[in-house]
Short mmCIF file of C-alpha atoms in Angstrom, two decimals:
data_model
loop_
_atom_site.label_atom_id
_atom_site.label_comp_id
_atom_site.label_asym_id
_atom_site.label_seq_id
_atom_site.Cartn_x
_atom_site.Cartn_y
_atom_site.Cartn_z
CA MET A 1 0.28 -0.11 -0.42
CA ASN A 2 3.24 2.21 0.68
CA VAL A 3 3.80 2.40 -2.90
CA LEU A 4 0.27 4.16 -3.80
CA THR A 5 0.15 6.19 -0.16
CA ASP A 6 3.78 7.37 -0.77
CA ASN A 7 3.83 8.47 -4.49
CA PHE A 8 -0.42 9.36 -4.99
CA SER A 9 0.65 13.08 -6.38
CA VAL A 10 2.88 10.96 -8.98
CA TYR A 11 -0.19 8.64 -9.31
CA GLY A 12 -3.16 11.25 -9.65
CA GLU A 13 -1.09 13.33 -12.15
CA GLY A 14 -0.55 10.29 -14.42
CA PHE A 15 -4.27 9.20 -13.98
CA LEU A 16 -5.81 12.44 -14.84
CA GLY A 17 -3.15 12.49 -17.20
CA THR A 18 -4.80 8.92 -19.03
CA VAL A 19 -8.30 11.07 -18.55
CA GLU A 20 -7.45 13.82 -19.98
CA LEU A 21 -6.01 11.79 -23.42
CA THR A 22 -9.38 9.27 -23.64
CA VAL A 23 -11.86 12.74 -23.38
CA TYR A 24 -10.07 14.73 -25.50
CA ALA A 25 -9.14 11.76 -28.28
CA SER A 26 -12.82 10.29 -27.60
CA LEU A 27 -14.81 14.05 -28.89
CA LEU A 28 -12.32 13.78 -31.71
CA ALA A 29 -13.19 10.34 -32.51
CA LEU A 30 -16.58 11.22 -32.86
CA ALA A 31 -16.87 13.82 -34.57
CA LEU A 32 -14.70 12.42 -37.49
CA GLY A 33 -16.17 9.27 -37.21
CA PHE A 34 -19.76 10.68 -37.64
CA LEU A 35 -18.14 12.57 -39.94
CA MET A 36 -16.41 9.86 -42.53
CA ALA A 37 -19.50 7.33 -41.77
CA SER A 38 -21.48 10.42 -43.81
CA PHE A 39 -19.28 9.76 -46.37
CA ARG A 40 -19.29 6.47 -46.34
CA VAL A 41 -22.61 6.38 -47.51
CA ALA A 42 -22.64 9.53 -48.80
CA PRO A 43 -23.48 9.69 -52.93
CA VAL A 44 -20.82 11.78 -53.82
CA ALA A 45 -18.50 9.48 -55.04
CA SER A 46 -15.31 12.07 -53.93
CA LEU A 47 -16.73 11.54 -50.63
CA ARG A 48 -17.27 7.87 -50.76
CA PHE A 49 -13.55 7.56 -51.87
CA PHE A 50 -12.34 9.77 -49.17
CA GLY A 51 -14.39 8.15 -46.07
CA THR A 52 -13.00 4.58 -47.38
CA ALA A 53 -9.41 5.22 -47.64
CA TRP A 54 -9.51 6.89 -44.20
CA VAL A 55 -11.16 4.15 -42.77
CA THR A 56 -8.64 1.79 -44.85
CA VAL A 57 -5.34 3.52 -43.56
CA LEU A 58 -5.93 4.12 -40.60
CA ARG A 59 -8.01 0.69 -39.42
CA ASN A 60 -4.58 -1.20 -41.06
CA THR A 61 -1.79 0.81 -39.29
CA PRO A 62 -0.16 -0.03 -36.60
CA LEU A 63 -0.90 2.73 -33.79
CA THR A 64 2.42 3.16 -32.58
CA LEU A 65 3.93 3.80 -36.27
CA LEU A 66 0.94 6.55 -36.57
CA PHE A 67 2.25 8.20 -33.06
CA PHE A 68 5.51 7.98 -34.55
CA ALA A 69 3.98 9.81 -37.41
CA VAL A 70 2.18 12.36 -35.84
CA LEU A 71 4.71 13.19 -33.43
CA LEU A 72 7.91 13.26 -34.99
CA GLY A 73 6.36 13.74 -38.70
CA LEU A 74 4.21 16.73 -38.68
CA PRO A 75 6.35 19.33 -37.04
CA ARG A 76 8.97 19.16 -40.14
CA PHE A 77 6.52 20.82 -42.29
CA GLY A 78 5.74 23.53 -39.52
CA LEU A 79 3.19 22.18 -37.26
CA VAL A 80 4.31 22.15 -34.19
CA LEU A 81 2.06 21.94 -30.91
CA PRO A 82 2.78 20.64 -27.34
CA PHE A 83 2.95 16.36 -27.21
CA GLN A 84 -0.36 15.93 -25.44
CA LEU A 85 -1.90 17.62 -28.34
CA PHE A 86 -0.12 15.02 -30.86
CA ALA A 87 -1.47 12.39 -28.67
CA VAL A 88 -4.72 12.90 -28.82
CA LEU A 89 -4.44 13.89 -32.88
CA ALA A 90 -3.30 10.20 -33.24
CA LEU A 91 -5.28 8.22 -30.71
CA GLY A 92 -8.85 10.31 -32.32
CA CYS A 93 -8.06 9.58 -35.57
CA TYR A 94 -6.94 6.26 -35.32
CA THR A 95 -10.12 5.17 -32.99
CA SER A 96 -12.40 7.56 -35.45
CA ALA A 97 -11.85 4.28 -38.05
CA PHE A 98 -13.55 2.40 -36.05
CA ILE A 99 -16.25 4.84 -34.70
CA CYS A 100 -16.80 5.16 -38.47
CA GLU A 101 -17.20 1.77 -39.11
CA ALA A 102 -19.67 0.84 -36.18
CA LEU A 103 -21.74 3.89 -37.17
CA ARG A 104 -22.17 2.65 -41.12
CA SER A 105 -22.78 -0.66 -39.44
CA GLY A 106 -25.84 1.23 -37.79
CA ILE A 107 -26.68 2.59 -40.86
CA ASN A 108 -26.60 -0.55 -42.84
CA THR A 109 -29.76 -1.31 -40.51
CA VAL A 110 -32.34 1.62 -40.61
CA PRO A 111 -34.63 0.50 -43.47
CA ARG A 112 -33.91 2.02 -46.43
CA GLY A 113 -37.76 3.01 -46.77
CA GLN A 114 -37.39 5.67 -44.11
CA GLY A 115 -34.19 7.61 -46.05
CA GLU A 116 -36.57 7.30 -49.37
CA ALA A 117 -39.82 8.26 -47.50
CA ALA A 118 -37.19 11.51 -46.02
CA ARG A 119 -36.23 12.71 -49.41
CA SER A 120 -39.30 12.02 -50.79
CA LEU A 121 -40.58 15.08 -48.34
CA GLY A 122 -38.03 17.22 -50.24
CA MET A 123 -34.93 16.51 -46.66
CA THR A 124 -31.78 17.02 -48.34
CA PHE A 125 -29.45 13.80 -47.86
CA GLY A 126 -27.76 15.78 -45.05
CA GLN A 127 -31.26 16.41 -42.91
CA THR A 128 -31.98 12.82 -43.88
CA LEU A 129 -29.01 11.45 -42.25
CA SER A 130 -28.41 13.90 -39.23
CA ALA A 131 -32.72 13.73 -39.03
CA VAL A 132 -33.36 10.12 -39.43
CA VAL A 133 -31.11 7.92 -40.14
CA LEU A 134 -28.13 8.73 -37.57
CA PRO A 135 -30.21 8.63 -34.78
CA GLN A 136 -31.97 5.49 -35.29
CA ALA A 137 -28.30 4.09 -36.15
CA PHE A 138 -26.78 5.14 -32.72
CA ARG A 139 -29.23 3.45 -30.96
CA SER A 140 -28.27 0.34 -32.11
CA VAL A 141 -24.40 0.41 -31.97
CA ILE A 142 -24.11 1.68 -28.83
CA SER A 143 -22.62 -1.22 -26.94
CA PRO A 144 -20.05 -1.33 -30.15
CA VAL A 145 -18.91 2.29 -29.82
CA GLY A 146 -18.14 2.05 -25.71
CA SER A 147 -16.22 -1.11 -26.56
CA THR A 148 -14.28 1.33 -29.05
CA LEU A 149 -13.62 4.01 -26.54
CA ILE A 150 -12.89 1.78 -24.26
CA ALA A 151 -10.29 0.23 -26.16
CA LEU A 152 -8.94 3.58 -26.62
CA ALA A 153 -8.32 4.57 -22.91
CA LYS A 154 -6.45 1.69 -22.82
CA ASN A 155 -4.10 2.27 -26.02
CA SER A 156 -3.84 5.84 -24.64
CA ALA A 157 -1.12 4.19 -22.86
CA ILE A 158 1.60 4.45 -25.69
CA ALA A 159 1.48 8.35 -25.37
CA GLY A 160 3.77 7.37 -22.74
CA ALA A 161 7.00 6.35 -24.61
CA PHE A 162 6.17 9.91 -26.42
CA SER A 163 6.99 12.05 -23.25
CA VAL A 164 2.95 12.65 -22.66
CA THR A 165 2.13 12.17 -19.03
CA GLU A 166 0.24 9.67 -18.17
CA LEU A 167 -0.72 6.72 -15.94
CA LEU A 168 1.44 3.86 -17.60
CA GLY A 169 4.70 6.14 -17.50
CA THR A 170 4.26 6.28 -13.82
CA TYR A 171 6.27 2.97 -13.99
CA ARG A 172 9.27 4.49 -14.91
CA THR A 173 9.38 7.64 -12.34
CA LEU A 174 8.43 4.49 -9.33
CA SER A 175 10.89 2.48 -10.54
CA GLU A 176 13.91 4.50 -10.53
CA LEU A 177 12.88 5.00 -6.71
CA GLY A 178 13.31 1.90 -6.12
CA TYR A 179 9.31 0.48 -5.40
CA ASN A 180 8.26 -2.86 -5.82
CA VAL A 181 7.66 -2.98 -9.46
CA ILE A 182 4.94 -5.76 -9.53
CA TRP A 183 2.26 -2.81 -6.97
CA THR A 184 3.72 -0.46 -8.97
CA PHE A 185 2.09 -1.99 -11.63
CA VAL A 186 -0.75 -3.41 -9.52
CA TRP A 187 -2.01 0.35 -8.50
CA ILE A 188 -1.76 1.63 -12.42
CA ALA A 189 -3.64 -1.64 -13.59
CA LEU A 190 -6.73 -0.36 -11.31
CA GLY A 191 -6.18 2.76 -11.93
CA TYR A 192 -6.96 1.84 -15.92
CA LEU A 193 -9.83 -0.06 -14.58
CA ILE A 194 -11.37 2.83 -12.84
CA ILE A 195 -11.31 4.72 -16.08
CA THR A 196 -12.50 1.67 -18.30
CA LEU A 197 -15.50 0.89 -16.01
CA THR A 198 -16.74 4.12 -15.85
CA ILE A 199 -16.99 4.53 -19.82
CA SER A 200 -18.69 0.71 -19.34
CA ALA A 201 -20.70 2.43 -17.05
CA LEU A 202 -21.71 5.00 -18.91
CA PHE A 203 -22.64 3.23 -22.32
CA THR A 204 -24.40 0.80 -20.28
CA LEU A 205 -26.72 3.42 -18.81
CA MET A 206 -27.11 5.32 -22.73
CA GLU A 207 -27.83 2.03 -23.98
CA LYS A 208 -30.92 1.05 -21.29
CA ARG A 209 -32.23 4.68 -21.87
CA TRP A 210 -31.74 4.60 -25.87
CA GLY A 211 -30.69 1.18 -27.13
CA VAL A 212 -32.84 -0.84 -29.29
CA ALA A 213 -34.66 -3.73 -27.17
CA ARG A 214 -33.45 -6.78 -28.30
#
C-alpha cells in the first residue's frame, strides 16, 4: 500500500493525464467517426472514396507507427504543438476509423424506405442523415462504440513513450525510486480499471435509455 500512499501525487498526475487524453481523443474520434460514416454513405463518389481511404489506411496502420508519424512527422512540416495535443490527434484519428465502421454498420440496419420517405418529403441528404438515419443508427451501435472508446483508453498508454504524461508512464519514475515493480503495476492496472469501468457504466446507462430493445 505504501507504493500508492507515498506516491499518490505521481499516480494522480498520471491518472489525470490518461483521463484527459481519453476524453479529448474520444471527442475527436466521435466527431471524425460521424463525419467519415457520413462520407461512406454519401451520394458523392469523391466523398465515399475519401471515407473509404481514411478507414482503410488507419485501420491497417499500427497505432505506434501513427504516433511516430504525427509526433515526429508533422513538426517537419512546421506544425509544432504540445506532445499531448499530438497524442490526442493520433489517438482520435486512429479510433475514428473504428467508430466510423461501427456507425456504418448501424446505418445499414435502418430500413432503406425511411431514407426514401425523407427524400420524398423534400429533405436533403444531410437532413435525412442527421435527422432520420443517424439517430436510429446510433441507438443500435451504442455498445460497439463504448467498446471502441474503452480500447482508446487503454491505447493511450502508448503516449507515455512519447513524453506525454499518462498513467503507465509512472512506472518509470517509481522504478527509479526503487519501489516494487509488481505493486507499481498493480496500482497502474487499478487506475485503468477505474477509467474503463466508468466508460462501460456510462454506455450501459445510455444503452438502457436509448438502445434498441432486443
